[in-house]
Coordinates of C-alpha atoms and ligand atoms in Angstrom, one line a residue:
X108 CA 20.4 9.2 -4.3
X109 CA 20.9 10.4 -0.1
X110 CA 18.6 9.7 2.3
X111 CA 17.1 11.4 5.4
X112 CA 14.1 11.4 7.7
X113 CA 11.6 13.7 8.4
X114 CA 12.3 14.5 11.5
X115 CA 15.7 15.8 10.9
X116 CA 17.1 14.3 13.3
X117 CA 19.2 11.4 11.5
X118 CA 21.6 12.3 8.7
X119 CA 22.1 10.8 5.5
X120 CA 21.1 7.5 4.4
X121 CA 22.5 5.8 0.9
X122 CA 18.9 3.5 -0.4
X123 CA 20.2 0.6 0.7
X124 CA 20.6 1.9 4.0
X125 CA 16.9 3.3 3.7
X126 CA 15.3 0.4 2.9
X127 CA 17.0 -1.7 5.0
X128 CA 15.8 -0.1 8.2
X129 CA 12.2 0.6 7.5
X130 CA 12.1 4.2 9.6
X131 CA 14.3 5.6 10.4
X132 CA 16.2 5.7 14.2
X133 CA 13.5 9.0 14.7
X134 CA 10.5 7.9 13.8
X135 CA 10.4 9.5 11.0
X136 CA 10.1 8.4 7.7
X137 CA 12.9 8.1 4.3
X138 CA 13.1 10.5 2.1
X139 CA 15.6 11.8 -1.5
X140 CA 16.7 14.5 -0.5
X141 CA 16.5 15.5 -3.6
X142 CA 13.8 15.5 -6.6
X143 CA 15.6 12.0 -8.5
X144 CA 14.4 13.3 -12.1
X145 CA 12.4 15.8 -14.3
X146 CA 10.7 14.6 -17.8
X147 CA 9.7 16.1 -20.1
X148 CA 6.6 14.9 -22.3
X149 CA 9.2 14.1 -24.9
X150 CA 11.4 12.1 -22.7
X151 CA 8.6 10.4 -20.7
X152 CA 10.0 6.2 -19.5
X153 CA 8.0 3.8 -22.7
X154 CA 7.8 0.5 -22.9
X155 CA 7.7 -3.1 -21.5
X156 CA 6.6 -2.4 -17.7
X157 CA 9.7 -4.1 -16.5
X158 CA 11.8 -1.3 -18.9
X159 CA 9.7 1.8 -17.3
X160 CA 9.9 0.5 -13.1
X161 CA 14.2 0.1 -14.9
X162 CA 13.8 4.5 -15.3
X163 CA 12.6 5.2 -12.2
X164 CA 14.3 3.0 -10.4
X165 CA 17.2 4.0 -11.2
X166 CA 18.0 7.7 -10.5
X167 CA 16.2 7.0 -7.1
X168 CA 18.8 3.6 -6.2
X169 CA 22.2 5.0 -7.1
X170 CA 24.0 2.6 -4.7
X171 CA 22.1 0.2 -7.3
X172 CA 24.2 -0.8 -9.9
X173 CA 22.5 -1.5 -13.2
X174 CA 22.5 -5.4 -13.2
X175 CA 21.2 -5.3 -10.0
X176 CA 18.0 -2.8 -10.5
X177 CA 17.5 -5.2 -13.5
X178 CA 17.9 -8.1 -11.9
X179 CA 15.5 -7.8 -9.2
X180 CA 13.2 -5.8 -12.0
X181 CA 13.4 -9.1 -14.0
X182 CA 12.5 -11.8 -10.7
X183 CA 9.5 -10.0 -9.5
X184 CA 7.6 -8.9 -12.9
X185 CA 7.3 -11.7 -14.5
X186 CA 4.8 -13.8 -15.2
X187 CA 5.3 -16.6 -13.3
X188 CA 4.3 -13.7 -10.4
X189 CA 1.4 -12.6 -12.6
X190 CA -0.5 -13.4 -14.5
X191 CA -1.1 -10.8 -16.9
X192 CA 1.8 -9.8 -19.4
X193 CA 1.2 -6.1 -18.8
X194 CA 1.8 -6.8 -15.9
X195 CA -1.3 -4.1 -14.6
X196 CA -3.2 -4.3 -17.1
X197 CA -5.5 -1.1 -17.8
X198 CA -9.9 -2.2 -18.2
X199 CA -11.3 -0.1 -20.3
X200 CA -14.8 1.3 -18.9
X201 CA -15.6 3.9 -21.7
X202 CA -14.1 6.8 -23.9
X203 CA -12.8 8.5 -20.3
X204 CA -12.5 6.5 -17.7
X205 CA -9.8 3.4 -17.1
X206 CA -9.6 0.9 -14.4
X207 CA -5.7 -0.1 -13.4
X208 CA -5.9 -4.0 -12.2
X209 CA -2.7 -3.3 -9.3
X210 CA -4.3 -7.5 -8.0
X211 CA -2.5 -9.3 -10.7
X212 CA 0.1 -11.2 -9.1
X213 CA -0.1 -14.3 -6.0
X214 CA -2.6 -12.2 -3.6
X215 CA -4.7 -10.2 -5.8
X216 CA -4.1 -7.4 -4.1
X217 CA -1.8 -4.5 -5.1
X218 CA 0.1 -4.5 -2.1
X219 CA 1.9 -7.4 -4.3
X220 CA 3.9 -5.0 -6.9
X221 CA 5.9 -3.5 -5.0
X222 CA 6.3 -6.9 -2.3
X223 CA 7.7 -9.4 -5.0
X224 CA 10.4 -6.8 -5.8
X225 CA 11.0 -5.4 -1.9
X226 CA 12.3 -8.7 -1.0
X227 CA 15.5 -8.9 -3.8
X228 CA 15.7 -5.0 -2.9
X229 CA 16.4 -5.7 0.6
X230 CA 18.8 -9.0 -0.5
X231 CA 21.2 -7.2 -2.4
X232 CA 21.2 -3.7 0.1
X233 CA 21.7 -6.3 3.2
X234 CA 24.6 -7.3 0.7
X235 CA 26.3 -3.2 0.3
X236 CA 25.8 -2.7 3.6
X237 CA 27.8 -5.8 4.5
X238 CA 27.3 -7.7 8.4
X239 CA 26.5 -10.7 8.7
X240 CA 23.2 -9.8 11.1
X241 CA 19.9 -11.5 10.4
X242 CA 16.5 -9.4 8.6
X243 CA 13.4 -9.6 10.8
X244 CA 10.7 -8.0 9.3
X245 CA 8.0 -6.8 11.3
X246 CA 4.7 -6.1 9.3
X247 CA 1.9 -4.7 10.3
X248 CA -1.0 -5.7 7.6
X249 CA -5.3 -4.3 7.3
X250 CA -5.1 -7.2 6.0
X251 CA -3.5 -7.8 2.1
X252 CA 0.4 -6.2 3.3
X253 CA 0.3 -8.9 5.4
X254 CA 0.1 -11.7 3.0
X255 CA 1.8 -10.1 0.0
X256 CA 5.0 -9.6 2.5
X257 CA 4.3 -13.5 2.9
X258 CA 4.9 -14.5 -0.4
X259 CA 7.2 -12.0 -1.2
X260 CA 10.0 -13.5 1.2
X261 CA 9.2 -16.8 2.4
X262 CA 12.5 -18.9 2.1
X263 CA 14.7 -15.8 1.6
X264 CA 17.5 -16.5 2.8
X265 CA 18.8 -14.2 5.9
X266 CA 15.8 -12.8 6.4
X267 CA 12.7 -13.6 8.7
X268 CA 9.1 -12.3 8.6
X269 CA 7.3 -11.6 11.1
X270 CA 2.7 -10.1 9.9
X271 CA 0.3 -9.2 13.0
X272 CA -3.2 -9.1 11.8
X273 CA -6.0 -7.4 13.6
X274 CA -7.5 -10.8 14.9
X275 CA -11.4 -9.5 14.1
X276 CA -10.1 -6.4 11.2
X277 CA -10.2 -8.8 8.4
X278 CA -12.0 -11.0 5.5
X279 CA -12.4 -14.4 6.3
X280 CA -10.1 -15.0 2.8
X281 CA -7.8 -12.2 4.1
X282 CA -7.1 -14.2 7.0
X283 CA -6.6 -17.7 5.1
X284 CA -4.3 -16.4 3.3
X285 CA -2.5 -15.8 5.8
X286 CA -3.0 -18.7 8.6
X287 CA -2.3 -21.2 6.0
X288 CA 1.1 -19.5 5.1
X289 CA 4.2 -22.2 4.3
X290 CA 7.9 -21.8 5.0
X291 CA 10.6 -22.0 6.9
X292 CA 11.0 -18.2 7.7
X293 CA 7.6 -17.1 8.4
X294 CA 4.9 -16.3 10.9
X295 CA 1.4 -14.8 11.4
X296 CA -0.1 -14.0 14.4
X297 CA -3.5 -12.4 15.6
X298 CA -3.8 -9.6 17.4
X299 CA -6.5 -8.6 19.9
X300 CA -6.9 -4.7 18.5
X301 CA -6.8 -2.9 15.4
X302 CA -4.8 -2.1 12.6
X303 CA -3.8 1.5 14.5
X304 CA -2.8 -0.6 17.7
X305 CA -0.7 -3.0 16.0
X306 CA 1.2 -0.7 13.3
X307 CA 1.9 2.0 16.9
X308 CA 3.3 -1.5 18.8
X309 CA 5.3 -2.3 15.4
X310 CA 6.9 1.8 15.6
X311 CA 7.3 1.4 19.8
X312 CA 9.5 -2.0 18.9
X313 CA 11.4 0.3 15.6
X314 CA 12.0 3.5 18.5
X315 CA 13.1 1.6 21.1
X316 CA 16.5 2.0 20.3
X317 CA 17.6 0.3 23.1
X318 CA 16.0 -3.2 21.7
X319 CA 18.1 -2.2 18.5
X320 CA 21.3 -2.5 20.4
X321 CA 20.3 -5.5 22.1
X322 CA 19.0 -7.8 19.2
X323 CA 22.0 -6.0 17.0
X324 CA 24.3 -8.0 19.4
X325 CA 22.3 -11.1 19.0
X326 CA 22.7 -10.6 15.2
X327 CA 19.5 -9.5 14.4
X328 CA 18.4 -6.3 13.1
X329 CA 14.3 -4.6 11.9
X330 CA 12.6 -3.8 9.2
X331 CA 9.3 -3.2 7.4
X332 CA 7.3 -4.3 4.5
X333 CA 4.3 -1.5 5.5
X334 CA 4.7 1.5 3.1
X335 CA 6.2 3.4 5.8
X336 CA 9.8 1.4 4.2
X337 CA 11.0 3.6 1.1
X338 CA 11.1 0.2 -0.8
X339 CA 7.8 0.0 -0.5
X340 CA 6.6 3.4 -2.0
X341 CA 9.6 3.2 -4.8
X342 CA 7.9 0.3 -7.3
X343 CA 3.7 2.5 -6.5
X344 CA 5.5 5.1 -8.2
X345 CA 6.4 2.7 -11.4
X346 CA 2.2 1.7 -12.3
X347 CA 1.5 5.4 -12.6
X348 CA 4.1 5.8 -15.6
X349 CA 3.1 2.4 -16.8
X350 CA -0.6 3.3 -17.3
X351 CA -0.3 6.8 -19.0
X352 CA 2.4 5.3 -21.6
X353 CA -0.5 2.6 -21.6
X354 CA -3.2 5.6 -22.6
X355 CA -0.7 7.3 -24.8
X356 CA -0.3 3.5 -27.0
X357 CA -3.9 3.5 -27.2
X358 CA -4.7 6.6 -28.6
X359 CA -7.1 7.4 -25.6
X360 CA -4.6 10.6 -25.1
X361 CA -2.7 12.8 -26.2
X362 CA 1.2 13.0 -24.6
X363 CA 0.6 15.8 -22.1
X364 CA -2.8 15.5 -21.9
X365 CA -3.5 16.0 -18.3
X366 CA -5.4 12.4 -16.4
X367 CA -6.7 12.4 -13.0
X368 CA -5.9 8.9 -10.4
X369 CA -8.7 8.1 -7.8
X370 CA -7.4 6.1 -5.2
X371 CA -8.9 3.7 -3.0
X372 CA -6.8 5.0 0.2
X373 CA -6.1 3.8 3.2
X374 CA -2.7 4.1 5.0
X375 CA -1.1 6.8 2.3
X376 CA 0.8 4.6 0.8
X377 CA -0.1 4.5 -2.9
X378 CA -1.2 8.0 -3.1
X379 CA 1.7 9.9 -2.1
X380 CA 3.5 7.3 -5.5
X381 CA 1.1 9.1 -7.7
X382 CA 2.2 13.3 -6.0
X383 CA 6.2 12.2 -6.0
X384 CA 5.1 10.6 -10.0
X385 CA 3.6 14.1 -10.4
X386 CA 6.9 15.4 -9.3
X387 CA 8.8 13.6 -11.4
X388 CA 6.5 15.4 -14.4
X389 CA 4.1 13.0 -15.0
X390 CA 1.1 14.7 -16.0
X391 CA -1.3 14.4 -13.3
X392 CA -5.0 16.6 -13.1
X393 CA -5.8 15.8 -10.2
X394 CA -5.1 12.8 -7.0
X395 CA -9.0 11.8 -5.5
X396 CA -8.2 10.3 -2.5
X397 CA -10.5 7.6 -1.5
X398 CA -11.7 7.3 1.8
X399 CA -14.1 4.4 3.7
X400 CA -16.6 5.5 6.4
X401 CA -12.9 5.8 8.7
X402 CA -13.5 9.4 6.4
X403 CA -10.2 10.9 8.5
X404 CA -8.4 11.7 5.6
X405 CA -11.3 13.7 4.0
X406 CA -11.6 15.5 6.5
X407 CA -8.2 16.2 6.6
X408 CA -7.9 17.3 2.9
X409 CA -11.2 19.7 3.0
X410 CA -9.9 21.2 6.3
X411 CA -6.8 20.8 7.2
X412 CA -7.0 19.1 10.2
X413 CA -5.8 15.3 11.5
X414 CA -8.0 14.5 14.0
X415 CA -8.3 10.2 14.2
X416 CA -10.2 11.0 18.0
X417 CA -13.3 9.4 16.6
X418 CA -14.3 5.2 16.3
X419 CA -12.6 3.3 13.6
X420 CA -15.3 1.1 11.9
X421 CA -15.2 -2.1 10.7
X422 CA -15.8 -1.5 6.7
X423 CA -16.6 -3.7 3.7
X424 CA -13.2 -2.6 2.6
X425 CA -11.2 -4.4 5.2
X426 CA -7.5 -2.6 3.6
X427 CA -8.9 1.0 4.4
X428 CA -9.5 0.8 8.0
X429 CA -7.4 2.6 9.1
X430 CA -7.4 5.9 11.6
X431 CA -3.2 6.5 11.9
X432 CA -2.2 6.7 7.9
X433 CA 2.0 6.8 8.4
X434 CA 2.6 8.2 4.5
X435 CA 0.6 11.5 5.2
X436 CA 4.1 12.8 7.0
X437 CA 6.1 12.1 3.5
X438 CA 3.6 14.5 2.1
X439 CA 3.3 16.8 3.9
X440 CA 7.3 16.9 4.4
X441 CA 7.2 17.6 1.0
X442 CA 4.6 19.8 1.1
X443 CA 6.6 22.3 3.9
X444 CA 10.4 22.2 1.6
X445 CA 11.4 19.9 4.2
X446 CA 10.9 21.8 6.8
X447 CA 11.2 18.3 9.4
X448 CA 10.6 20.8 12.2
X449 CA 6.7 21.6 11.5
X450 CA 6.1 17.7 11.2
X451 CA 8.5 16.9 14.2
X452 CA 6.3 19.8 16.3
X453 CA 2.4 17.9 14.1
X454 CA 3.7 14.4 14.9
X455 CA 3.8 15.2 18.5
X456 CA 0.8 16.5 19.2
X457 CA -0.9 13.5 17.3
X458 CA 0.9 10.9 19.2
X459 CA 0.2 13.4 22.0
X460 CA -3.4 14.5 21.4
X461 CA -4.5 12.0 18.6
X462 CA -4.8 16.2 16.1
X463 CA -3.0 18.9 14.6
X464 CA -3.7 21.4 12.6
X465 CA -1.8 22.4 9.5
X466 CA -0.9 25.3 8.7
X467 CA -3.6 27.3 5.1
X468 CA -0.6 28.1 3.1
X469 CA 0.1 24.1 3.6
X470 CA -3.4 23.2 3.5
X471 CA -3.9 25.7 0.0
X472 CA -0.4 24.5 -1.7
X473 CA -2.7 20.2 -1.0
X474 CA -5.8 20.8 -2.3
X475 CA -4.6 22.7 -5.7
X476 CA -3.3 18.7 -6.2
X477 CA -5.3 16.0 -3.9
X478 CA -9.7 16.7 -3.5
X479 CA -12.0 14.3 -1.4
X480 CA -14.7 12.2 -0.4
X481 CA -15.1 8.7 1.7
X482 CA -18.8 6.2 0.1
X483 CA -20.3 4.6 2.9
X484 CA -20.8 0.9 3.2
X485 CA -24.4 1.3 1.1
X486 CA -22.2 3.2 -1.3
X487 CA -20.1 1.2 -1.6
X488 CA -21.7 -1.4 -2.4
X489 CA -24.4 0.3 -5.0
X490 CA -21.5 0.6 -6.5
X491 CA -20.5 -2.8 -7.6
X492 CA -24.0 -3.6 -8.2
X493 CA -23.8 -0.8 -10.8
X494 CA -20.3 -1.8 -12.5
X495 CA -21.3 -5.4 -13.0
X496 CA -25.3 -4.6 -14.4
X497 CA -23.4 -1.5 -16.5
X498 CA -20.3 -3.2 -18.0
X499 CA -20.5 -6.9 -16.8
X500 CA -17.3 -5.5 -14.9
X501 CA -16.5 -7.2 -11.5
X502 CA -14.8 -4.2 -8.9
X503 CA -13.5 -5.4 -5.6
X504 CA -14.8 -3.0 -2.6
X505 CA -11.7 -1.1 -2.1
X506 CA -11.9 -0.2 -5.9
X507 CA -16.2 0.8 -5.1
X508 CA -15.0 3.0 -2.6
X509 CA -13.1 5.2 -5.2
X510 CA -15.8 4.3 -8.5
X511 CA -18.0 5.8 -5.9
X512 CA -16.0 8.7 -4.4
X513 CA -15.7 9.5 -8.3
X514 CA -19.4 9.8 -9.1
X515 CA -19.7 12.8 -5.9
X516 CA -15.7 13.6 -7.5
X517 CA -17.6 14.7 -11.6
X518 CA -21.5 16.1 -9.9
X519 CA -19.2 18.7 -8.0
X520 CA -16.5 19.4 -10.6
X521 CA -16.1 20.4 -14.7
X522 CA -13.7 18.6 -15.5
X523 CA -12.5 15.7 -18.6
X524 CA -10.0 14.8 -18.1
X525 CA -9.1 11.3 -18.6
X526 CA -9.3 9.6 -15.4
X527 CA -7.5 6.1 -14.5
X528 CA -9.6 4.1 -11.2
X529 CA -6.6 2.3 -9.5
X530 CA -8.4 -1.0 -8.4
X531 CA -6.3 -2.7 -5.4
X532 CA -7.5 -6.2 -5.4
X533 CA -9.9 -8.6 -7.3
X534 CA -12.4 -9.0 -5.8
X535 CA -12.6 -12.6 -4.6
X536 CA -10.4 -11.1 -2.4
X537 CA -13.9 -9.7 -0.9
X538 CA -16.7 -12.6 -1.9
X539 CA -18.5 -12.1 0.5
X540 CA -19.5 -8.6 -0.2
X541 CA -19.5 -8.5 -3.3
X542 CA -21.9 -11.6 -3.4
X543 CA -24.1 -9.3 -0.4
X544 CA -24.3 -6.3 -3.4
X545 CA -25.8 -8.4 -6.4
X546 CA -27.7 -10.4 -4.9
X547 CA -30.8 -10.4 -3.2
X548 CA -30.6 -10.9 0.6
X549 CA -30.2 -14.0 2.3
X550 CA -30.1 -16.0 -1.2
X551 CA -26.2 -16.9 -0.7
X552 CA -26.7 -17.3 3.4
X553 CA -25.9 -19.8 4.5
X554 CA -22.8 -20.2 2.2
X555 CA -19.4 -20.2 4.2
X556 CA -16.5 -18.0 2.4
X557 CA -15.1 -20.6 0.5
X558 CA -17.6 -21.9 -0.9
X559 CA -18.8 -18.3 -1.9
X560 CA -15.6 -18.5 -4.6
X561 CA -16.4 -20.9 -6.0
X562 CA -20.8 -19.3 -6.2
X563 CA -19.1 -16.0 -7.3
X564 CA -17.8 -17.3 -10.2
X565 CA -20.4 -19.8 -11.4
X566 CA -22.9 -16.6 -11.3
X567 CA -21.1 -14.4 -12.5
X568 CA -18.9 -16.2 -14.9
X569 CA -15.3 -16.2 -13.9
X570 CA -12.8 -17.8 -12.2
X571 CA -11.7 -18.0 -8.9
X572 CA -7.5 -17.3 -9.7
X573 CA -5.5 -20.2 -8.7
X574 CA -4.1 -19.4 -5.7
X575 CA -7.8 -19.0 -3.7
X576 CA -8.9 -21.9 -5.2
X577 CA -7.6 -24.3 -3.4
X578 CA -7.1 -22.1 -0.2
X579 CA -9.8 -24.8 0.8
X580 CA -7.2 -27.3 1.1
X581 CA -4.1 -26.5 2.8
X582 CA -4.4 -26.2 6.6
X583 CA -4.2 -23.7 8.8
X584 CA -1.2 -23.7 10.4
X585 CA -0.5 -20.6 12.8
X586 CA -2.8 -19.6 15.4
X587 CA -1.5 -17.6 17.3
X588 CA -3.8 -14.9 19.6
X589 CA -1.9 -11.9 21.5
X590 CA -2.4 -9.4 22.9
X591 CA -2.0 -6.2 21.4
X592 CA 0.3 -5.2 24.5
X593 CA 1.9 -8.3 23.9
X594 CA 3.8 -8.0 20.6
X595 CA 7.0 -6.8 21.9
X596 CA 7.6 -10.1 23.7
X597 CA 5.9 -11.5 21.5
X598 CA 8.8 -10.9 18.5
X599 CA 11.6 -11.6 21.1
X600 CA 10.3 -14.4 22.6
X601 CA 10.1 -16.3 18.4
X602 CA 13.3 -15.2 18.3
X603 CA 16.3 -18.0 19.1
X604 CA 16.6 -18.2 22.5
X605 CA 19.2 -16.8 24.6
X606 CA 19.9 -13.2 22.8
X607 CA 18.9 -11.4 25.7
X608 CA 22.3 -13.0 27.7
X609 CA 25.0 -12.0 24.7
Ligands
PLP891 C1 -3.4 -1.5 0.8 C2 -5.3 -1.6 0.5 C3 -5.5 -0.3 0.2 C4 -4.7 1.0 0.8 O1 -3.6 1.7 0.5 P1 -2.7 2.3 0.9 O2 -1.5 2.6 0.6 O3 -2.9 2.2 2.2 O4 -3.8 3.7 0.7 C5 -6.2 0.2 -0.8 N1 -6.8 -1.0 -1.0 C6 -6.3 -1.5 -0.8 C7 -7.0 -3.8 -1.4 C8 -5.2 -2.6 0.0 O5 -5.2 -3.9 0.3

């Protein structure tokens, strides 16, 4: 399988090269040139999570040997890293409604599923492409990717990782998870700006060709742990198949029966993996794109106009506080039959005016599969309370957005397909909001977010996840706060002094 850029200005690369580079040199995203496989109902991948992963990875990673793929899967998806044997277990809410818990990894967000395996794919890719360069992973985070990438890349030889998070845009737990990170190759800085500022800054650094050449001479190469990297996206296709397979195993589904997925969406990486799963043959009826008050994607899916000229709100679901959803570019590339000229023009307009409009046929194409609405802050918190009341089941704020949007979908559409809500984080990552949703106003107002972890566990008869329980005993190692214009300077000063003279 070969890969090329959505903007069409760079040639073909192997999977190893696409994973190494992260972003294509023309600013586009790498996509597979062809459909990797066509599974039929009879031969959908089955078995354990690891076996399903192998069958999905193989046709995409044709330059990796079977052993290399297996080794990466086994190093990532085991009970040392995940606190559940199934890796991504399903929780049943009713006969037709299930929650796919994607947060059993070391940092309790769905990002772990991809970021536990990406370092292994990347080190294998480095060995294949030769060279002695050190890889610098530049990571923008809206809260969860940062910690997840730090946990995955910590102390991996030949790799350094730098994480930038929006100073005021993450939950207290998320922030502490990152700023207490240990490891010899990690750096974390808060940026005075929002996620979009950081992502834009990083994309600029990536498309600076002179910088890339200078770095290369000094022995460094930049790569990305964000979902712009194909190596992030590919592992996310797997759980759509594993979830479907689980429902068949539980006889909750007839083979071939169509299902819906509800996906709490920000950068469009998670839901795009669902699109690729459908392309591969998974019987998906609808992909429901659930947004929070930052509803740029909802407007886009309903009107065909992408307009990022609006204020960015800080919501209780901070990992979705994004106005520029990078992976939409990959979807539009697929929907237009790989028309890189049209794509490049839209992306140019987005860059210039913050806005673009797609043509009717592409919009109709999009609406056949995707449906979208959003939940505001109140609806999000109410949805946490409602699910807890009816099922005694705790969901986090992002999953709650999904649940609230599903209710809107069902009230407006006749659809009896079984539905799976992707649960993207543990409720303990967003304790402040979850407590606010469950208990009367002001009851725990005086408590710090770390105290709230214990309170939430006590009040709901659950336990604080192990890696959060000891947060209060860890020392804060990363205290830097930088202006958003200075990300490049920060990066350069973080590398070996003297690289510029080379
Ligand atoms: C990243 C994240 C999302 C959004 O996923 P995208 O792939 O960016 O659309 C939703 N919920 C949580 C908890 C996340 O960490």
